[in-house]
Coordinates of C-alpha atoms in Angstrom, one line a residue:
M23 CA -0.1 -0.4 -0.2
T24 CA 1.2 4.1 -0.3
P25 CA 1.1 5.9 2.3
A26 CA -1.0 7.8 0.5
A27 CA -3.7 4.5 0.0
R28 CA -2.7 3.5 4.0
I29 CA -3.7 7.4 5.2
Q30 CA -7.2 6.6 3.5
T31 CA -7.6 3.3 4.9
A32 CA -7.1 5.2 8.3
I33 CA -9.0 7.8 7.7
E34 CA -12.3 4.9 7.5
I35 CA -11.5 3.1 10.0
L36 CA -11.5 6.0 12.3
D37 CA -15.0 7.1 11.0
T38 CA -16.2 3.5 12.0
I39 CA -14.5 4.7 15.4
L40 CA -16.4 8.1 15.6
G41 CA -19.6 6.0 14.6
G42 CA -19.4 3.6 18.1
Q43 CA -17.7 0.8 17.4
P44 CA -14.1 0.1 19.1
A45 CA -11.0 0.6 18.1
E46 CA -9.7 -2.6 18.1
Q47 CA -13.1 -4.1 17.0
A48 CA -12.6 -1.8 14.0
L49 CA -9.1 -2.6 13.3
T50 CA -9.4 -6.1 13.0
A51 CA -12.4 -6.3 11.6
W52 CA -10.8 -4.3 8.3
A53 CA -7.6 -6.8 8.8
R54 CA -10.1 -9.5 7.8
R55 CA -11.4 -7.6 5.1
S56 CA -7.9 -7.0 3.9
R57 CA -5.8 -9.8 3.3
F58 CA -3.9 -8.0 0.4
A59 CA -2.6 -6.0 3.1
G60 CA 1.1 -6.6 4.4
S61 CA 2.5 -6.8 8.2
K62 CA 3.8 -3.0 7.7
D63 CA 0.7 -1.7 6.1
R64 CA -1.5 -2.8 9.2
A65 CA 1.2 -1.4 11.4
A66 CA 1.4 1.9 9.5
I67 CA -2.1 2.2 9.3
R68 CA -3.0 1.1 13.2
D69 CA -0.5 3.5 14.3
H70 CA -2.0 6.5 12.2
V71 CA -5.7 5.5 14.3
F72 CA -4.2 5.2 17.7
D73 CA -1.9 8.5 17.1
V74 CA -5.6 10.4 16.1
L75 CA -7.4 8.7 19.0
R76 CA -4.5 10.3 21.5
R77 CA -4.3 13.8 19.8
R78 CA -8.5 13.6 19.2
S79 CA -8.7 17.4 19.9
S80 CA -5.4 19.1 19.0
F81 CA -5.7 17.2 15.8
A82 CA -8.8 18.3 15.4
A83 CA -8.2 21.9 15.9
L84 CA -5.6 21.5 13.5
G85 CA -7.4 20.1 10.4
G86 CA -10.8 21.7 10.9
G87 CA -13.3 19.4 12.7
N88 CA -14.0 15.8 13.8
T89 CA -14.6 13.5 10.7
G90 CA -11.6 10.7 10.0
R91 CA -10.2 12.8 7.0
Q92 CA -10.6 16.4 9.1
L93 CA -8.1 14.4 12.1
M94 CA -6.1 12.8 9.1
I95 CA -5.8 16.1 8.4
G96 CA -4.9 17.6 11.5
S97 CA -1.9 14.9 11.8
C98 CA -0.7 15.7 8.4
R99 CA -0.1 18.9 9.7
A100 CA 1.0 17.8 12.8
N101 CA 3.4 15.7 11.6
G102 CA 4.7 17.9 8.4
V103 CA 3.4 15.5 6.4
S104 CA 2.8 17.3 3.1
L105 CA -0.8 17.4 2.4
D106 CA -0.4 18.0 -1.5
E107 CA 0.8 14.6 -1.6
A108 CA -0.6 13.2 1.1
F109 CA -4.0 13.8 -0.3
S110 CA -2.7 13.6 -4.2
G111 CA -6.1 12.4 -5.4
G112 CA -3.6 9.8 -6.7
S113 CA -5.2 5.5 -7.0
Y114 CA -6.9 4.2 -3.2
G115 CA -5.6 7.7 -2.0
P116 CA -7.7 10.4 -0.1
S117 CA -8.6 13.0 -2.6
P118 CA -7.4 16.8 -2.7
L119 CA -8.0 19.2 -0.2
D120 CA -10.6 22.2 -1.2
P121 CA -10.2 24.9 -0.4
S122 CA -12.5 25.4 2.8
E123 CA -10.4 22.1 4.1
Q124 CA -6.9 24.6 2.7
E125 CA -8.5 26.7 4.9
A126 CA -9.4 25.2 7.7
G127 CA -7.3 24.2 11.0
A128 CA -5.7 26.6 13.2
E129 CA -3.4 26.5 16.2
A130 CA -4.0 24.7 19.0
R131 CA -3.7 27.5 21.4
D132 CA -6.6 25.9 24.4
A133 CA -5.0 24.4 26.4
T134 CA -7.2 21.4 26.7
D135 CA -7.4 21.0 22.8
R136 CA -2.9 21.7 23.0
L137 CA -2.7 19.0 25.4
D138 CA -5.5 16.7 24.7
I139 CA -7.4 16.2 27.4
P140 CA -11.1 15.9 27.9
T141 CA -12.2 19.9 28.0
W142 CA -14.4 19.2 31.7
L143 CA -12.1 16.9 33.0
W144 CA -9.5 19.4 32.7
P145 CA -9.1 21.4 36.0
A146 CA -9.1 17.9 37.5
F147 CA -6.4 16.8 36.2
Q148 CA -4.6 19.7 37.3
A149 CA -5.8 19.8 40.4
D150 CA -4.5 16.8 41.0
L151 CA -0.8 16.8 39.3
G152 CA -0.2 20.1 39.9
A153 CA 2.8 21.2 38.2
K154 CA 2.7 17.5 36.3
A155 CA 0.0 18.9 34.7
D156 CA 1.1 19.8 31.1
D157 CA 4.1 16.8 31.2
V158 CA 1.9 14.3 32.0
A159 CA -0.6 15.3 29.6
L160 CA 1.9 15.6 26.7
A161 CA 3.5 12.5 27.8
L162 CA -0.3 10.5 27.4
Q163 CA 0.0 11.7 23.3
N164 CA 2.4 9.8 22.7
R165 CA 3.3 6.1 22.5
A166 CA 3.3 3.6 25.0
P167 CA 7.4 2.1 25.7
V168 CA 6.7 -1.7 25.2
Q169 CA 7.6 -4.0 28.4
L170 CA 7.9 -6.7 29.8
R171 CA 8.0 -8.6 32.8
V172 CA 11.0 -11.5 33.6
N173 CA 9.4 -14.6 35.2
I174 CA 11.3 -14.8 37.8
G175 CA 10.2 -18.1 39.1
K176 CA 12.3 -19.7 35.9
S177 CA 14.9 -17.1 35.2
D178 CA 17.0 -13.5 36.0
R179 CA 16.3 -10.4 33.7
G180 CA 20.0 -11.0 32.7
N181 CA 20.0 -14.4 31.8
V182 CA 16.0 -13.5 29.7
Q183 CA 17.9 -10.4 28.4
K184 CA 20.6 -12.7 26.4
K185 CA 18.7 -15.3 25.0
L186 CA 16.3 -12.2 24.0
Q187 CA 19.2 -10.8 22.5
D188 CA 20.3 -13.9 20.3
E189 CA 16.6 -13.7 19.1
G190 CA 16.9 -9.9 17.8
I191 CA 15.4 -8.4 20.1
E192 CA 17.0 -5.8 22.4
T193 CA 16.4 -4.6 26.1
V194 CA 17.6 -2.6 28.9
K195 CA 16.3 -3.3 32.6
H196 CA 14.4 -0.3 34.3
A197 CA 15.5 2.1 36.5
T198 CA 13.7 1.1 39.0
V199 CA 11.3 -2.2 38.8
K200 CA 13.5 -5.5 39.4
T201 CA 11.2 -7.5 37.4
A202 CA 11.4 -5.2 33.9
L203 CA 12.5 -5.0 31.6
N204 CA 12.5 -1.9 28.3
V205 CA 12.6 -3.5 24.7
L206 CA 14.2 -1.3 22.2
E207 CA 14.2 -3.0 19.1
G208 CA 12.4 -6.0 18.4
A209 CA 9.2 -5.6 19.7
R210 CA 7.1 -7.3 16.8
K211 CA 9.0 -10.7 17.0
I212 CA 7.6 -10.1 21.1
N213 CA 5.0 -13.1 20.7
N214 CA 6.8 -15.9 18.5
S215 CA 10.0 -15.8 20.6
A216 CA 11.4 -18.3 22.2
C217 CA 11.5 -17.0 25.5
F218 CA 7.6 -16.0 25.5
Q219 CA 6.8 -19.2 24.3
E220 CA 8.7 -21.2 27.2
G221 CA 7.3 -18.8 29.8
L222 CA 10.4 -16.8 30.5
I223 CA 8.8 -13.2 29.9
E224 CA 4.7 -11.4 29.6
L225 CA 3.9 -8.5 28.5
Q226 CA 3.3 -5.8 31.3
D227 CA 3.3 -2.3 32.3
A228 CA 6.1 -1.5 34.8
S229 CA 4.0 0.2 36.9
S230 CA 1.7 -2.3 37.1
Q231 CA 4.5 -4.7 38.0
A232 CA 5.6 -2.6 40.1
V233 CA 2.5 -3.2 42.0
V234 CA 2.7 -7.2 42.9
E235 CA 6.9 -5.4 43.5
A236 CA 5.3 -3.8 46.7
L237 CA 3.6 -6.3 48.3
S238 CA 5.6 -8.2 51.0
L239 CA 4.9 -12.2 49.3
K240 CA 6.1 -15.0 51.6
P241 CA 6.0 -18.7 51.0
G242 CA 3.0 -20.1 52.5
M243 CA 0.6 -16.9 51.7
R244 CA -2.6 -17.3 49.7
V245 CA -3.4 -14.4 47.5
L246 CA -6.7 -13.3 45.9
D247 CA -6.6 -11.1 42.9
Y248 CA -9.8 -10.1 43.2
C249 CA -10.5 -8.3 39.6
A250 CA -8.3 -10.5 37.7
G251 CA -9.1 -9.5 34.0
G252 CA -6.3 -11.7 31.4
G253 CA -4.4 -12.6 34.5
G254 CA -1.1 -10.3 34.4
K255 CA -0.8 -9.2 38.2
A256 CA -1.7 -12.9 39.1
L257 CA 0.8 -14.9 37.0
A258 CA 3.2 -12.2 38.9
L259 CA 1.8 -13.0 41.7
S260 CA 2.5 -16.5 41.1
A261 CA 6.6 -16.1 40.1
H262 CA 6.8 -15.9 44.0
D263 CA 7.8 -19.2 45.4
G264 CA 5.3 -20.8 47.8
V265 CA 2.7 -18.5 47.2
T266 CA -0.8 -19.6 46.1
V267 CA -2.7 -17.6 43.8
V268 CA -7.0 -17.5 43.2
A269 CA -7.6 -15.5 40.4
H270 CA -11.6 -13.7 40.4
D271 CA -13.1 -11.7 37.8
I272 CA -17.0 -10.6 37.9
A273 CA -16.5 -11.3 34.3
P274 CA -15.3 -15.1 34.3
Q275 CA -15.1 -14.4 30.3
R276 CA -12.2 -12.4 30.9
M277 CA -9.8 -14.9 32.5
K278 CA -10.5 -17.1 29.8
D279 CA -6.9 -17.1 28.6
I280 CA -5.1 -16.9 32.5
P281 CA -4.9 -21.5 32.4
K282 CA -2.5 -21.6 29.1
R283 CA -0.9 -18.0 30.7
A284 CA -0.1 -20.2 33.7
A285 CA 1.2 -23.5 32.0
R286 CA 3.1 -21.6 29.6
A287 CA 4.9 -20.6 32.8
G288 CA 5.0 -23.1 34.7
V289 CA 2.6 -21.9 38.1
E290 CA -0.8 -22.5 38.9
I291 CA -3.3 -20.2 39.7
Q292 CA -6.8 -21.2 40.5
C293 CA -9.9 -19.1 38.9
V294 CA -12.8 -19.0 41.0
S295 CA -16.2 -17.7 40.4
T296 CA -17.9 -15.0 42.9
A297 CA -20.4 -17.9 43.7
D298 CA -17.3 -20.1 45.1
L299 CA -15.5 -17.4 46.3
G300 CA -16.8 -16.6 49.7
E301 CA -15.9 -20.3 50.8
M302 CA -12.3 -20.0 49.9
G303 CA -11.4 -17.1 52.7
P304 CA -10.1 -15.3 54.1
F305 CA -6.7 -14.7 52.2
D306 CA -3.4 -13.2 53.3
I307 CA -3.8 -10.8 50.5
V308 CA -6.2 -9.1 48.6
L309 CA -5.2 -7.4 45.5
V310 CA -7.9 -5.1 44.9
D311 CA -7.2 -3.7 40.8
A312 CA -10.0 -1.7 40.5
P313 CA -12.0 -1.0 37.7
C314 CA -11.3 2.7 36.9
S315 CA -11.4 5.3 33.7
G316 CA -7.4 4.2 33.2
S317 CA -6.4 7.4 32.6
G318 CA -2.8 6.2 33.7
A319 CA -2.9 3.7 30.2
W320 CA -4.5 6.5 27.7
R321 CA -1.7 6.1 25.5
R322 CA -2.1 2.2 25.0
A323 CA -6.5 2.5 25.0
P324 CA -6.7 6.1 24.0
A325 CA -10.7 6.0 23.5
G326 CA -11.3 5.8 26.5
K327 CA -10.2 9.3 26.8
W328 CA -12.5 10.8 24.7
E329 CA -15.3 7.7 26.0
L330 CA -14.7 8.7 29.8
S331 CA -17.4 11.6 31.2
Q332 CA -18.6 13.0 34.6
A333 CA -21.5 10.5 35.4
R334 CA -18.9 7.3 34.3
L335 CA -16.4 8.3 36.6
D336 CA -18.9 8.7 39.4
E337 CA -20.3 5.3 38.8
L338 CA -16.7 4.1 38.8
V339 CA -16.2 5.6 42.4
A340 CA -19.4 3.8 43.9
I341 CA -18.1 0.0 42.3
Q342 CA -14.6 1.4 43.5
S343 CA -16.2 1.9 47.1
Q344 CA -18.4 -1.3 47.3
I345 CA -15.7 -3.8 45.9
L346 CA -13.3 -2.4 48.6
S347 CA -16.5 -2.5 51.4
Q348 CA -16.9 -6.7 49.9
C349 CA -13.3 -7.6 50.0
A350 CA -12.8 -6.4 53.3
E351 CA -14.1 -9.4 54.2
L352 CA -12.1 -11.3 52.5
T353 CA -8.9 -10.3 53.9
S354 CA -7.8 -12.5 57.2
L355 CA -7.2 -10.7 60.4
E356 CA -3.5 -9.8 59.8
G357 CA -3.9 -9.1 56.3
V358 CA -3.5 -6.6 53.9
L359 CA -6.0 -4.9 51.4
A360 CA -4.0 -3.9 48.5
F361 CA -6.3 -1.1 46.6
A362 CA -4.6 0.0 43.0
T363 CA -6.1 1.8 39.8
C364 CA -4.5 2.8 36.6
S365 CA -5.8 5.9 37.5
L366 CA -4.1 9.7 37.4
L367 CA -7.3 11.3 39.4
D368 CA -7.8 11.8 42.8
V369 CA -11.3 10.8 43.7
E370 CA -10.0 7.1 42.7
N371 CA -8.0 6.8 44.6
T372 CA -6.1 9.4 47.6
Q373 CA -9.8 10.3 47.9
Q374 CA -11.0 6.4 47.5
V375 CA -8.6 5.2 50.5
E376 CA -9.8 7.9 52.8
K377 CA -13.1 7.0 52.5
F378 CA -12.7 3.2 52.6
V379 CA -10.9 4.1 55.8
S380 CA -13.5 7.0 57.1
A381 CA -16.3 4.7 56.2
H382 CA -14.1 1.6 58.5
P383 CA -12.0 3.1 62.0
T384 CA -10.9 -0.1 62.3
W385 CA -8.4 -0.3 59.3
T386 CA -5.6 2.5 58.5
C387 CA -3.2 2.9 55.7
T388 CA -0.2 1.5 56.2
F389 CA 1.4 2.4 52.3
S390 CA 0.7 4.1 49.6
K391 CA 2.7 5.5 46.4
A392 CA 1.4 6.6 43.2
W393 CA 3.1 6.6 39.7
T394 CA 3.0 8.7 36.0
P395 CA 4.0 8.1 33.0
L396 CA 6.8 10.2 33.4
E397 CA 8.2 7.8 35.5
D398 CA 8.6 4.8 32.7
G399 CA 5.6 3.3 32.9
D400 CA 1.7 3.6 32.8
G401 CA 0.4 5.9 35.5
F402 CA -0.6 3.7 38.6
Y403 CA -1.6 3.9 42.1
T404 CA -1.5 1.8 44.9
A405 CA -2.5 1.8 48.6
H406 CA -2.3 -1.2 51.1
L407 CA -4.9 -1.2 53.7
T408 CA -4.6 -3.2 57.0
R409 CA -6.5 -3.2 60.6

């Protein structure tokens, strides 16, 4: 495909997404219909789409509107791509700009346009992050790093680095997270690599790994991953010798890949339903990676930035509070209730913990930490609650 044809395809996919279809579904549907497209074409088109979703507001300001075509015009202007070449009207490419499109588009001067944070959310975002707000917002405009978790139950970072290098995958050790590697080259080779197939590595954000690293895991402990999802944290927990891990999710279908992933990693993770969970407690540690705005991970799932509303945020905060109260009952008397979100917003983090402690006076917060995308990973928050 020519560069112009890739742009036209991105325009069509973006219009589908703007019409309500989730980004991954839209991209997958196009790929299935377009067997002619090579791997480089698919990667380039995916990059176009996700770059636009990360910077939808600023690209709309530069392109004169919110259609797929206008957003790609804004993308070209932002990235110094010649509009005459990209929109030449050639075979399979977009038609040339008309006079109104030539004149449309202004510099994104407003903070919420320039920084690509929804207007309604910007006051809280700025208040919560203070002097870091602009820099964090700018970081969210860019692609997230590709990061790996080394399975410490099977190997160590040094040996895994050497094995990856032999397979053409260059990495560097993360500066603060002991299990994490940053991928410098060869990211597209990871899933087919021997290291991955043998369970030596998993794709996992460094801040997500740091949430597990912050726990005092000891042999003999029983740990519940209450909102397990695909099992990333459950796998990280189970890599610790002598730790028994139970995984739960309110939507069990989200856990369907855990048995296969656990077998590859050489660990055992018991997946349980909500109905069976009460009979299995109490647990030494209950990890609650709660449903949240996902604001700390908007580089990876940028559509969520524009789908979030005040009503949905209020709903999520209520869900988090309810889950914390439920999980307190599953935590042993001397156990730890570990709360976590991939959010940058205080209403989901420190305020949520303060509200829980106020409503449950026998509990206290003994540890808390927040990470932003300025620290080589996604934005995350965690707090440890004990009686």
